[in-house]
Each structure stands twice: as C-alpha cells, then as structure tokens.
mmCIF file of C-alpha atoms in Angstrom:
data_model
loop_
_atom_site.group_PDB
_atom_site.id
_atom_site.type_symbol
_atom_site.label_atom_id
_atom_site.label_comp_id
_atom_site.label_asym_id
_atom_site.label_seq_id
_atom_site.Cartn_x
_atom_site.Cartn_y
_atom_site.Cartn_z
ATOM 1 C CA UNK A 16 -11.453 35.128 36.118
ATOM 2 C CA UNK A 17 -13.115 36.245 33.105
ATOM 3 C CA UNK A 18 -16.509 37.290 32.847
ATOM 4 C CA UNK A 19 -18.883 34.154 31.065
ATOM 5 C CA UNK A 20 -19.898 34.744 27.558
ATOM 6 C CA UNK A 21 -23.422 34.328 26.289
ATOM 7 C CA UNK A 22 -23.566 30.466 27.413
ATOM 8 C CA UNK A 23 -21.860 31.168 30.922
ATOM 9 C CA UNK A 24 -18.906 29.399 30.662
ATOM 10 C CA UNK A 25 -15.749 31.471 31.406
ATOM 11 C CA UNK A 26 -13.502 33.013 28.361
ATOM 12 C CA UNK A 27 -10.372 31.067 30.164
ATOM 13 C CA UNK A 28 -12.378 27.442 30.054
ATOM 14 C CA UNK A 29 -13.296 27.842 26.975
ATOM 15 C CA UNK A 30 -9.174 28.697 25.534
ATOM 16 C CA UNK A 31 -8.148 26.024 28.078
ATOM 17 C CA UNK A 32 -10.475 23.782 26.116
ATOM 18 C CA UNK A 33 -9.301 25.069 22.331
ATOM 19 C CA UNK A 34 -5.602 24.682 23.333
ATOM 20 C CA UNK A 35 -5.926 21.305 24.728
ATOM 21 C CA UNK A 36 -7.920 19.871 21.964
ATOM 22 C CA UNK A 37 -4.777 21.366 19.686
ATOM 23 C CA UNK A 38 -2.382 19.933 21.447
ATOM 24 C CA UNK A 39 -3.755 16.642 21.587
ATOM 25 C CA UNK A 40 -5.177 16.301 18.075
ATOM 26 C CA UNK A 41 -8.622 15.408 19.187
ATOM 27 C CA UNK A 42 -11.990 17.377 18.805
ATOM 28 C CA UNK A 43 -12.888 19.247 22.211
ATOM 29 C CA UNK A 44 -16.125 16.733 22.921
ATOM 30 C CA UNK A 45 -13.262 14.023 23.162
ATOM 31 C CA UNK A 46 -10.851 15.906 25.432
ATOM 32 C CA UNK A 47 -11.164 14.055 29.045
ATOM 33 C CA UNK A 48 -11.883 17.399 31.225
ATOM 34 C CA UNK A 49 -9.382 16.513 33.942
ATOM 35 C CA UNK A 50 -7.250 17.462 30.623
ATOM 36 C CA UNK A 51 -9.154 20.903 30.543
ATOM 37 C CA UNK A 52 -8.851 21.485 34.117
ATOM 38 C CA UNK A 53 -5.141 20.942 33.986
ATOM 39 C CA UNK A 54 -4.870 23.237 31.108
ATOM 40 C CA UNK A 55 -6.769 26.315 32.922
ATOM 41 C CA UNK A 56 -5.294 25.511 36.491
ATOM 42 C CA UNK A 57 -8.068 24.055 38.044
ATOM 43 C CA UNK A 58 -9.351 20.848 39.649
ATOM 44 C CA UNK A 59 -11.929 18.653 38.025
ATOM 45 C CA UNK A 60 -14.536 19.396 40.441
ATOM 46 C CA UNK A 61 -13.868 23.239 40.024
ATOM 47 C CA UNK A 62 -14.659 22.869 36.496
ATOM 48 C CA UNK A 63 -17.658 20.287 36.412
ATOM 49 C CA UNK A 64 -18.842 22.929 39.106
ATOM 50 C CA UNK A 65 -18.310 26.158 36.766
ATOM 51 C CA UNK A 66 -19.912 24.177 34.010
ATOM 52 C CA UNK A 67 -23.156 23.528 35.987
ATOM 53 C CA UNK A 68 -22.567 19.784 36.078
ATOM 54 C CA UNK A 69 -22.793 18.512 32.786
ATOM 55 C CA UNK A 70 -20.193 19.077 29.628
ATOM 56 C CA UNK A 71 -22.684 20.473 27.265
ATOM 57 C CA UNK A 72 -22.313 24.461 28.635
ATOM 58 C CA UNK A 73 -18.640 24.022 27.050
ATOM 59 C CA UNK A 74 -19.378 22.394 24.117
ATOM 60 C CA UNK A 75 -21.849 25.574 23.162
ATOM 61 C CA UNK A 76 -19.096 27.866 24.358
ATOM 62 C CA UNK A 77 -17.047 26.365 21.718
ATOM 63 C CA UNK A 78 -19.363 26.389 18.965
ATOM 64 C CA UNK A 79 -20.169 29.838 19.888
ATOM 65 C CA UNK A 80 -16.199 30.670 18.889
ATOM 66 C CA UNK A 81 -16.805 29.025 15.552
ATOM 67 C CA UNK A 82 -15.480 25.782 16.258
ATOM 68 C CA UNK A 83 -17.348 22.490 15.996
ATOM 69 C CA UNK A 84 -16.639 20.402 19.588
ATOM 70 C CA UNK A 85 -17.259 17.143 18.395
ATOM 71 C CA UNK A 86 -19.525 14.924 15.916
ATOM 72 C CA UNK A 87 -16.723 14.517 13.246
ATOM 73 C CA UNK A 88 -14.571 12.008 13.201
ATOM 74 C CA UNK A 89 -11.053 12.193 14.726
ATOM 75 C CA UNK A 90 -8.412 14.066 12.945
ATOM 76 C CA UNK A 91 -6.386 11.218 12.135
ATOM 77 C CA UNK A 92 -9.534 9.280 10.327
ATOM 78 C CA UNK A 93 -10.020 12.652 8.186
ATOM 79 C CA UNK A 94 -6.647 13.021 7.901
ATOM 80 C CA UNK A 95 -5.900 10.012 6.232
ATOM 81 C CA UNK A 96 -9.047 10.089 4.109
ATOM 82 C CA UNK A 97 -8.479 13.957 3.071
ATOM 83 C CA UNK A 98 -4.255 13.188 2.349
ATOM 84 C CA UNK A 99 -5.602 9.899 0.305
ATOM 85 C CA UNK A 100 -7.723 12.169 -1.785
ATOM 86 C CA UNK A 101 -5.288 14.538 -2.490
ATOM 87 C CA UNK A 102 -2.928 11.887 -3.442
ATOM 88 C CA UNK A 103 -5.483 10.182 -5.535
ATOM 89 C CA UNK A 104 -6.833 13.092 -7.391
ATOM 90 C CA UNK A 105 -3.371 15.027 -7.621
ATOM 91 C CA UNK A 106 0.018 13.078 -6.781
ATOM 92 C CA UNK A 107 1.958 12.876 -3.845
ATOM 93 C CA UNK A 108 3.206 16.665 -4.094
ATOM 94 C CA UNK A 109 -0.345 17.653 -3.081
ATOM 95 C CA UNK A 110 -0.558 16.290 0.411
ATOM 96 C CA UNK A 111 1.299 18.329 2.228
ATOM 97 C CA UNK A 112 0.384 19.288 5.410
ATOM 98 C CA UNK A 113 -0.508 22.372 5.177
ATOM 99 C CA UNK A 114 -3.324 20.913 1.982
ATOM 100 C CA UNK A 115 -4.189 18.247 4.503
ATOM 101 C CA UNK A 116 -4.673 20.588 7.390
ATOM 102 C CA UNK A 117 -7.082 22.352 5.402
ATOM 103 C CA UNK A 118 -9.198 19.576 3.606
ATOM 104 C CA UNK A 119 -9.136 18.055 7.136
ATOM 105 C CA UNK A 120 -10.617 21.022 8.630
ATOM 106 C CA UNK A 121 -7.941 20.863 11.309
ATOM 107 C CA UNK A 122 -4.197 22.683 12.576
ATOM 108 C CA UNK A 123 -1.279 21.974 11.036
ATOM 109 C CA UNK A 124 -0.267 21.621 14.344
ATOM 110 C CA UNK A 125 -2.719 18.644 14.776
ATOM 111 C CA UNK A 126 -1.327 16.422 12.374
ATOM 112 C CA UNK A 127 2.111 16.818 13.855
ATOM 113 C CA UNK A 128 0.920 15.137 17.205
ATOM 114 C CA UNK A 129 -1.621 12.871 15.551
ATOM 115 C CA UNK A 130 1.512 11.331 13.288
ATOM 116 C CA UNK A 131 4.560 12.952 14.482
ATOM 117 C CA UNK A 132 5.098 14.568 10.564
ATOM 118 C CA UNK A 133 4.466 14.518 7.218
ATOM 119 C CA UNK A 134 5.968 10.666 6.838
ATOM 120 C CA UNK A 135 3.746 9.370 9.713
ATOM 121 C CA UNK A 136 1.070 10.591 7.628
ATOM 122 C CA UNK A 137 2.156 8.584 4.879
ATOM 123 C CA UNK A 138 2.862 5.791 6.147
ATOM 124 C CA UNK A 139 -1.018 5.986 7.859
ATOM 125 C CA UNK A 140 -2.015 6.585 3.954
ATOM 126 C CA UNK A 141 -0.210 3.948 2.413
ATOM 127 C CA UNK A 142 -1.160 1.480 5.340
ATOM 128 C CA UNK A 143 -4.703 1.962 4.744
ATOM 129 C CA UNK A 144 -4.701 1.579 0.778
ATOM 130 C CA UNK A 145 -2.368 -0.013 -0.299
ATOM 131 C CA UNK A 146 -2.789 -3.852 -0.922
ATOM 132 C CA UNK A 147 -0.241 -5.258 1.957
ATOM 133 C CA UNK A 148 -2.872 -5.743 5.158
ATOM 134 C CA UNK A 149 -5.121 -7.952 2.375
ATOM 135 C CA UNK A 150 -1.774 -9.853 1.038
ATOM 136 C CA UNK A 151 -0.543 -10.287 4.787
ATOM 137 C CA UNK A 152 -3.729 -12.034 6.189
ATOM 138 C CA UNK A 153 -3.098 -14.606 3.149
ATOM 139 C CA UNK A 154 0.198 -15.205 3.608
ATOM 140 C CA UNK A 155 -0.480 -16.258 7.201
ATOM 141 C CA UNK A 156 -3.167 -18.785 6.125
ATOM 142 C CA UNK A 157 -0.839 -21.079 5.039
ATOM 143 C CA UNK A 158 -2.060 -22.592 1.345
ATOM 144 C CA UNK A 159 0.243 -24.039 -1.074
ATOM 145 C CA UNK A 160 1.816 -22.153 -3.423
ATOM 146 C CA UNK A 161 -0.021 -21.814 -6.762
ATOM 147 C CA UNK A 162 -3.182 -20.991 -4.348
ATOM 148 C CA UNK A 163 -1.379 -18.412 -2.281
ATOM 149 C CA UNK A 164 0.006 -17.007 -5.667
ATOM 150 C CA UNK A 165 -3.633 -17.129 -6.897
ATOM 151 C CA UNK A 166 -4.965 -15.147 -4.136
ATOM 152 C CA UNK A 167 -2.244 -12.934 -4.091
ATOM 153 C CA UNK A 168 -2.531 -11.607 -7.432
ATOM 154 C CA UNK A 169 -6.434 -11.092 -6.737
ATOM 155 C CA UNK A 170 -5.802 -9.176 -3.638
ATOM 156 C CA UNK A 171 -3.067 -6.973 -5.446
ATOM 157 C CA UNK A 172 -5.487 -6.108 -8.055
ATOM 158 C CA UNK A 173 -8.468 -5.605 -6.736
ATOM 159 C CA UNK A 174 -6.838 -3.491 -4.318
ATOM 160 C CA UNK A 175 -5.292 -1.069 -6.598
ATOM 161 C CA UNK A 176 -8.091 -0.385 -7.965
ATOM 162 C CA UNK A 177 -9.804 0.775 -5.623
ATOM 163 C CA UNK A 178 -10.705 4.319 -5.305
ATOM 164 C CA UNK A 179 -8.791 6.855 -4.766
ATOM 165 C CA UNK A 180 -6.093 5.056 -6.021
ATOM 166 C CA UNK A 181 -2.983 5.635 -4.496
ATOM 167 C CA UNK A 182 -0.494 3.502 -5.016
ATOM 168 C CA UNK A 183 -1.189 3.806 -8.952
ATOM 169 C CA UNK A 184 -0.868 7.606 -8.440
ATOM 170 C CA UNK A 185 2.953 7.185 -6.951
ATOM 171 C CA UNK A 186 3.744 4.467 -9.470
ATOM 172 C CA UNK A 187 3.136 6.971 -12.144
ATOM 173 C CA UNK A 188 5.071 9.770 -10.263
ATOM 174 C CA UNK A 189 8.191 7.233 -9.765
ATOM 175 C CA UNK A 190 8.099 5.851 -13.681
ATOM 176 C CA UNK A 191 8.536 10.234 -14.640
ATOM 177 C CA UNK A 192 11.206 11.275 -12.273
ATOM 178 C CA UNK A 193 12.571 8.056 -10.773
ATOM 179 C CA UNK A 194 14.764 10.079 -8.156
ATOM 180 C CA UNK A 195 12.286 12.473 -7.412
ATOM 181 C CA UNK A 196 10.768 12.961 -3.896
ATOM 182 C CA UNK A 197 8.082 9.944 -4.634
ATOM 183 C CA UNK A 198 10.744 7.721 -5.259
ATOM 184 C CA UNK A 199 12.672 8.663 -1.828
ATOM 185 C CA UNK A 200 9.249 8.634 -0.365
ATOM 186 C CA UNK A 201 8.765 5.125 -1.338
ATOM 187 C CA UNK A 202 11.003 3.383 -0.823
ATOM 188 C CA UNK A 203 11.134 4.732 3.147
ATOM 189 C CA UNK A 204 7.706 3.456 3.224
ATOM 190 C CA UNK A 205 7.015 0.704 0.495
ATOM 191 C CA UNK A 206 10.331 -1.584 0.503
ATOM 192 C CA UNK A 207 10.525 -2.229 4.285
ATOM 193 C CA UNK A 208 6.790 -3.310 4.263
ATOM 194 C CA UNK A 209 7.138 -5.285 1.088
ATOM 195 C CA UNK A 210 10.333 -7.056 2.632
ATOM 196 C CA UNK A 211 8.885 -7.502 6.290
ATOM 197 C CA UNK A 212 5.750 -9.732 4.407
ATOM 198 C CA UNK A 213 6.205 -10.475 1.402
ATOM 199 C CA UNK A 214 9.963 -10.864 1.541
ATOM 200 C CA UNK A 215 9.915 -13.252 4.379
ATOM 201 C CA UNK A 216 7.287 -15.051 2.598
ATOM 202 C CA UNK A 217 9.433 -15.777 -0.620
ATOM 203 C CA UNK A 218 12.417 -16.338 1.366
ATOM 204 C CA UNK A 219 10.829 -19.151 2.919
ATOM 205 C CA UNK A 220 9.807 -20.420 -0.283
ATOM 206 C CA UNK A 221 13.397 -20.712 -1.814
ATOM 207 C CA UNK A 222 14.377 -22.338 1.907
ATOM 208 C CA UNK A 223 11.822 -25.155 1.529
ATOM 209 C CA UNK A 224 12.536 -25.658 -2.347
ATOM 210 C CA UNK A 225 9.441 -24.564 -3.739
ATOM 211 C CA UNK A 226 11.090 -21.559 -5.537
ATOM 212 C CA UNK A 227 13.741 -21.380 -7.351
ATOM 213 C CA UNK A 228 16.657 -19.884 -5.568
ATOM 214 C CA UNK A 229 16.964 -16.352 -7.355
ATOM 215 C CA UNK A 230 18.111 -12.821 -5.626
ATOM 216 C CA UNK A 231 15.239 -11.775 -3.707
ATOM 217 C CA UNK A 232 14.397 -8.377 -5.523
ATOM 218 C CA UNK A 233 14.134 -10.431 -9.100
ATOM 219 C CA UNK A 234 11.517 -12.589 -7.369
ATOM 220 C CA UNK A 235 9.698 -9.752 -5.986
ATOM 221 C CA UNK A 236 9.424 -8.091 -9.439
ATOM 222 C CA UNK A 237 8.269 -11.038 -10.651
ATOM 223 C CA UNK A 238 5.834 -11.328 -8.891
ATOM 224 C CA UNK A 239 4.810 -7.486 -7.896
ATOM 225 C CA UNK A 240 5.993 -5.783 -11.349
ATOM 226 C CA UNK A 241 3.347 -7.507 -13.680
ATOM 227 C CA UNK A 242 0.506 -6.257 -11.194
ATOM 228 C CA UNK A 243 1.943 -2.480 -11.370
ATOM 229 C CA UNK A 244 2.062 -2.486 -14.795
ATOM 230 C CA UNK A 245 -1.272 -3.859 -15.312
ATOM 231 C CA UNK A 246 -3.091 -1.657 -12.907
ATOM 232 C CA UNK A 247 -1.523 1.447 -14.434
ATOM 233 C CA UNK A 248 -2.592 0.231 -18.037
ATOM 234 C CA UNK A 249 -5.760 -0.800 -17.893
ATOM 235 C CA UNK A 250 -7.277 2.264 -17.312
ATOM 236 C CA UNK A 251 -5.834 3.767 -20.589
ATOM 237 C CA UNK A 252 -6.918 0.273 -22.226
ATOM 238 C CA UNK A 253 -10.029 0.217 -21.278
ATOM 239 C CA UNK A 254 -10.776 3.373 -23.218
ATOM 240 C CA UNK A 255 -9.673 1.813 -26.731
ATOM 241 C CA UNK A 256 -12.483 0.345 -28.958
ATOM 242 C CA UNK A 257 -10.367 -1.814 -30.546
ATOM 243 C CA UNK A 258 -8.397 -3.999 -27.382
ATOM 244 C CA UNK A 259 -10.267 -6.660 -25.973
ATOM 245 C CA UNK A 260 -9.359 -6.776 -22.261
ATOM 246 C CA UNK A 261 -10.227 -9.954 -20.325
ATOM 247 C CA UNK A 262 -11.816 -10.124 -16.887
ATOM 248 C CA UNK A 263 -9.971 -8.782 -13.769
ATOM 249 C CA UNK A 264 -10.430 -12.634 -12.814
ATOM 250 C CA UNK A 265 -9.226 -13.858 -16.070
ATOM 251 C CA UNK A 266 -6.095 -11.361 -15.459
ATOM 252 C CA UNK A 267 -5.183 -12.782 -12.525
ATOM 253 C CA UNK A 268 -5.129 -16.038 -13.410
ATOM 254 C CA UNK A 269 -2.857 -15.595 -16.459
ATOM 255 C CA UNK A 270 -0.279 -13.458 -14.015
ATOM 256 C CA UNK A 271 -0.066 -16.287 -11.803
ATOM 257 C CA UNK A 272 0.396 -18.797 -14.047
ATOM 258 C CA UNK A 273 2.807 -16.356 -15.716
ATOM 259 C CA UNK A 274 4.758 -16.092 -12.051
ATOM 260 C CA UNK A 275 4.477 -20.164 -11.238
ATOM 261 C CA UNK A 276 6.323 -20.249 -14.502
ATOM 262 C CA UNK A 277 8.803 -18.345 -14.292
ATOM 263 C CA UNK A 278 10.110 -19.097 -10.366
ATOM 264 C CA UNK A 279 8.404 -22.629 -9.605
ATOM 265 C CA UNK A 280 10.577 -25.466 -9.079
ATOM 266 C CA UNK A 281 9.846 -28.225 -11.132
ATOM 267 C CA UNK A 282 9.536 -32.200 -9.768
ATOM 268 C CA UNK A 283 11.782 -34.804 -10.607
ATOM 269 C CA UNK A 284 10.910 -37.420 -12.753
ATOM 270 C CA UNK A 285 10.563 -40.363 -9.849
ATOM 271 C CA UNK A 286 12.648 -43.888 -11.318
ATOM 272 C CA UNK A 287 11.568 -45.287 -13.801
ATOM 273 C CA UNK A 288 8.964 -43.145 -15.093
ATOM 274 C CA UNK A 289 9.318 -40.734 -17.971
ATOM 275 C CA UNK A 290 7.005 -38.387 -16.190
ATOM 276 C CA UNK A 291 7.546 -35.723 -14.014
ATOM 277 C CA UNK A 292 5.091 -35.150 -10.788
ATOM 278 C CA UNK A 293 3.595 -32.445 -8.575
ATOM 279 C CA UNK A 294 3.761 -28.783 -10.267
ATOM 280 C CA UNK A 295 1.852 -28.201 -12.990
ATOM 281 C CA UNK A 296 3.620 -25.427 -14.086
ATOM 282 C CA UNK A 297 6.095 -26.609 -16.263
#
C-alpha cells in the first residue's frame, strides 16, 4: 500500500478510482464504490473504512490530480452537445472523436463505451436534433390527413431551425459531394429512421386510400424535399433586401397544401351530383 497523499487517501484508491471512471464513461462522483473497490482489490467496507466513512476524502484526492470528480454532466450529455456544435458550426468532418473528446473534456476512450464508436455518437446527435422524435409523437396521435400534414410540416421546420443546426449542416455537405462520407453517413442513420416512422406512416396512407399509390421514396420527397430545401434557403433569403419572405407559419401552410396536392386522393363525385366531396385539395 501506498503512502496517502495530502488528503489521506491512498495513491492506489485514488488510480483505482481514475481507471474505473474511464472505463465506464462516467465522472468519478458517479462511480458506485463497490466499482472502486473491485478495481483496487478490495472489499467495500475496506474502502469506506480507508476513506474515513464518507466519499468526499476521494473526491479531493481526485481533484487534487487535476481532475474534476463530479458536478458536470455525464459524458454522453456533453458529448452529444459538444459533437452537435461541432457539426453545427463546422460540418460533419469536425466531430470526430478525438474533437469531441476534447470539447467534451473527456477520453477518447470514454466515448467508445458511452456509444460503442463514432456512429453511436451520431446516431445520439442526430436523435436529439433532428426533427423525427417531434414528427413521431404526431404521427401516433392519429388526426386526419391534411392536419397531420399540417403539423408535420410545422414540426419539420421549426425543428431545423433550431440552433445548432444540424441536419441543415449535412444537407449542405450531401448537395457538394453526394458520395462523400456525409452521404454514407446518412443514409446509415437518416433513411432507416425516416422509413421506420414516417415510411410506415405513408404506407398506411396509400393502404387505406387516402394517398395516391406512388413508390414510396417519391412520396417521401414530396413531402420531406420541399422542407430541406426551404430550410437551407431561407437563411441566404433572408439576407436579400429585395425578397419578401412570408411567415414560417405562412410557409408551412403553402408546403402542405403544395403536398395534399400533389399525393391526395381525390373523392368521387357521389350519383347524381356534379360535385365532388371530402378533400379539398383538388
């Protein structure tokens, strides 16, 4: 056994400590310490004992080496938030882990068991910024179409515009190298979530007749490739004296009348009467 350092906890805890929080992803004040104990070779009670009862002795230990024990959030929440600005501010290329690790303030090593890699990361990104959670709590209310459409197109936007702005940021990678990295990233991450929600969504919509029956991806475009566009645009619009942009409201109603358009199925005149019935998007 080591001799204690200035706070009298033992060299050994205090590695034992370090190495577990690594290896775990988490900060040191949210390591159990039967985890500690197992890491130095000792039972709980030898190390509650050796740390005069209470937690804090090792906490100081560790703060004495330079490292802060606890009081930040976990590495996956800064993670995510540090990867998103990188993203945001600089393109996909930027997060890598290593740029993470270090905006993070946290080991390489870390992120690995927090996600698993560099796409679990990602994925964790994308989840958290990307308009899909918002579109996939109003899919599962149930409305009628041209509301669901509605509310749709208002979630997508308001969404992607947001701050940082991710999704925008890939968009504009894929549009300049379309088989570039971005793209290959994207369509790992982006095209299974769009078809596990969305997707399912439309498909039911052709099913009950509601839609018109059209390949899947030409309906998704549709309906998705108006919102890209927009959101990428209006930034560079906004700065031109001369164009008159309307509301983001005002937007989003003119897209979804634009989609109900386009892939609505129109009623049948009923017999005898000249008129047609139901959509009135025709």
């Amino acid at each position: 056994m080591s001799e204690p350092d200035e706070v009298g906890v033992p060299d050994e805890i205090a590695q034992a400590a370090l190495r577990t929080a690594e290896r775990l992803g988490k900060d040191v004040a949210d390591v159990p310490l039967v985890a500690i104990a197992q890491e130095a070779g000792i039972s709980r009670s030898t190390l509650l004992r050796r740390l005069g009862g209470t937690r804090g002795p090792l906490d100081d230990a560790v703060r004495a080496r330079g490292v802060d024990p606890g009081g930040r959030p976990p590495v996956r929440e800064r993670a995510v938030v540090a990867a998103a600005r990188l993203i945001g501010e600089h393109g996909l290329a930027a997060a890598t882990l290593e740029s993470v690790a270090a905006a993070a303030g946290c080991s390489v090593h870390s992120l690995y068991a927090a996600f698993g890699g560099r796409d679990g990361l990602l994925g964790a990104v994308f989840e958290r910024h990307s308009p899909f959670p918002d579109l996939d709590r109003i899919l599962e209310r149930g409305d009628d179409l041209e509301t669901t459409v509605h509310a749709l197109y208002r979630a997508s936007l308001q969404a992607l515009g947001r701050e940082p702005r991710i999704l925008p940021a890939l968009l504009a990678d894929v549009f300049a190298r379309p088989q570039g990295p971005t793209a290959h990233t994207l369509r790992r991450l982006v095209v299974p979530r769009v078809l596990a929600g969305l997707g399912d969504w439309l498909r039911k919509q052709i099913a009950a007749g509601r839609i018109r029956d059209l390949p899947l991806p030409l309906v998704v475009q549709q309906l998705l490739g108006p919102v890209a566009l927009h959101v990428l645009m209006r930034p560079v619009l906004e700065s031109v004296p001369e164009v008159d942009l309307p509301s983001t409201e005002d937007s989003c109603a003119v897209l979804a009348d634009n989609f109900l358009r386009a892939v609505a199925v129109r009623a049948r005149p009923e017999a005898g009467d000249g008129r047609t019935h139901g959509s009135p998007h025709e």
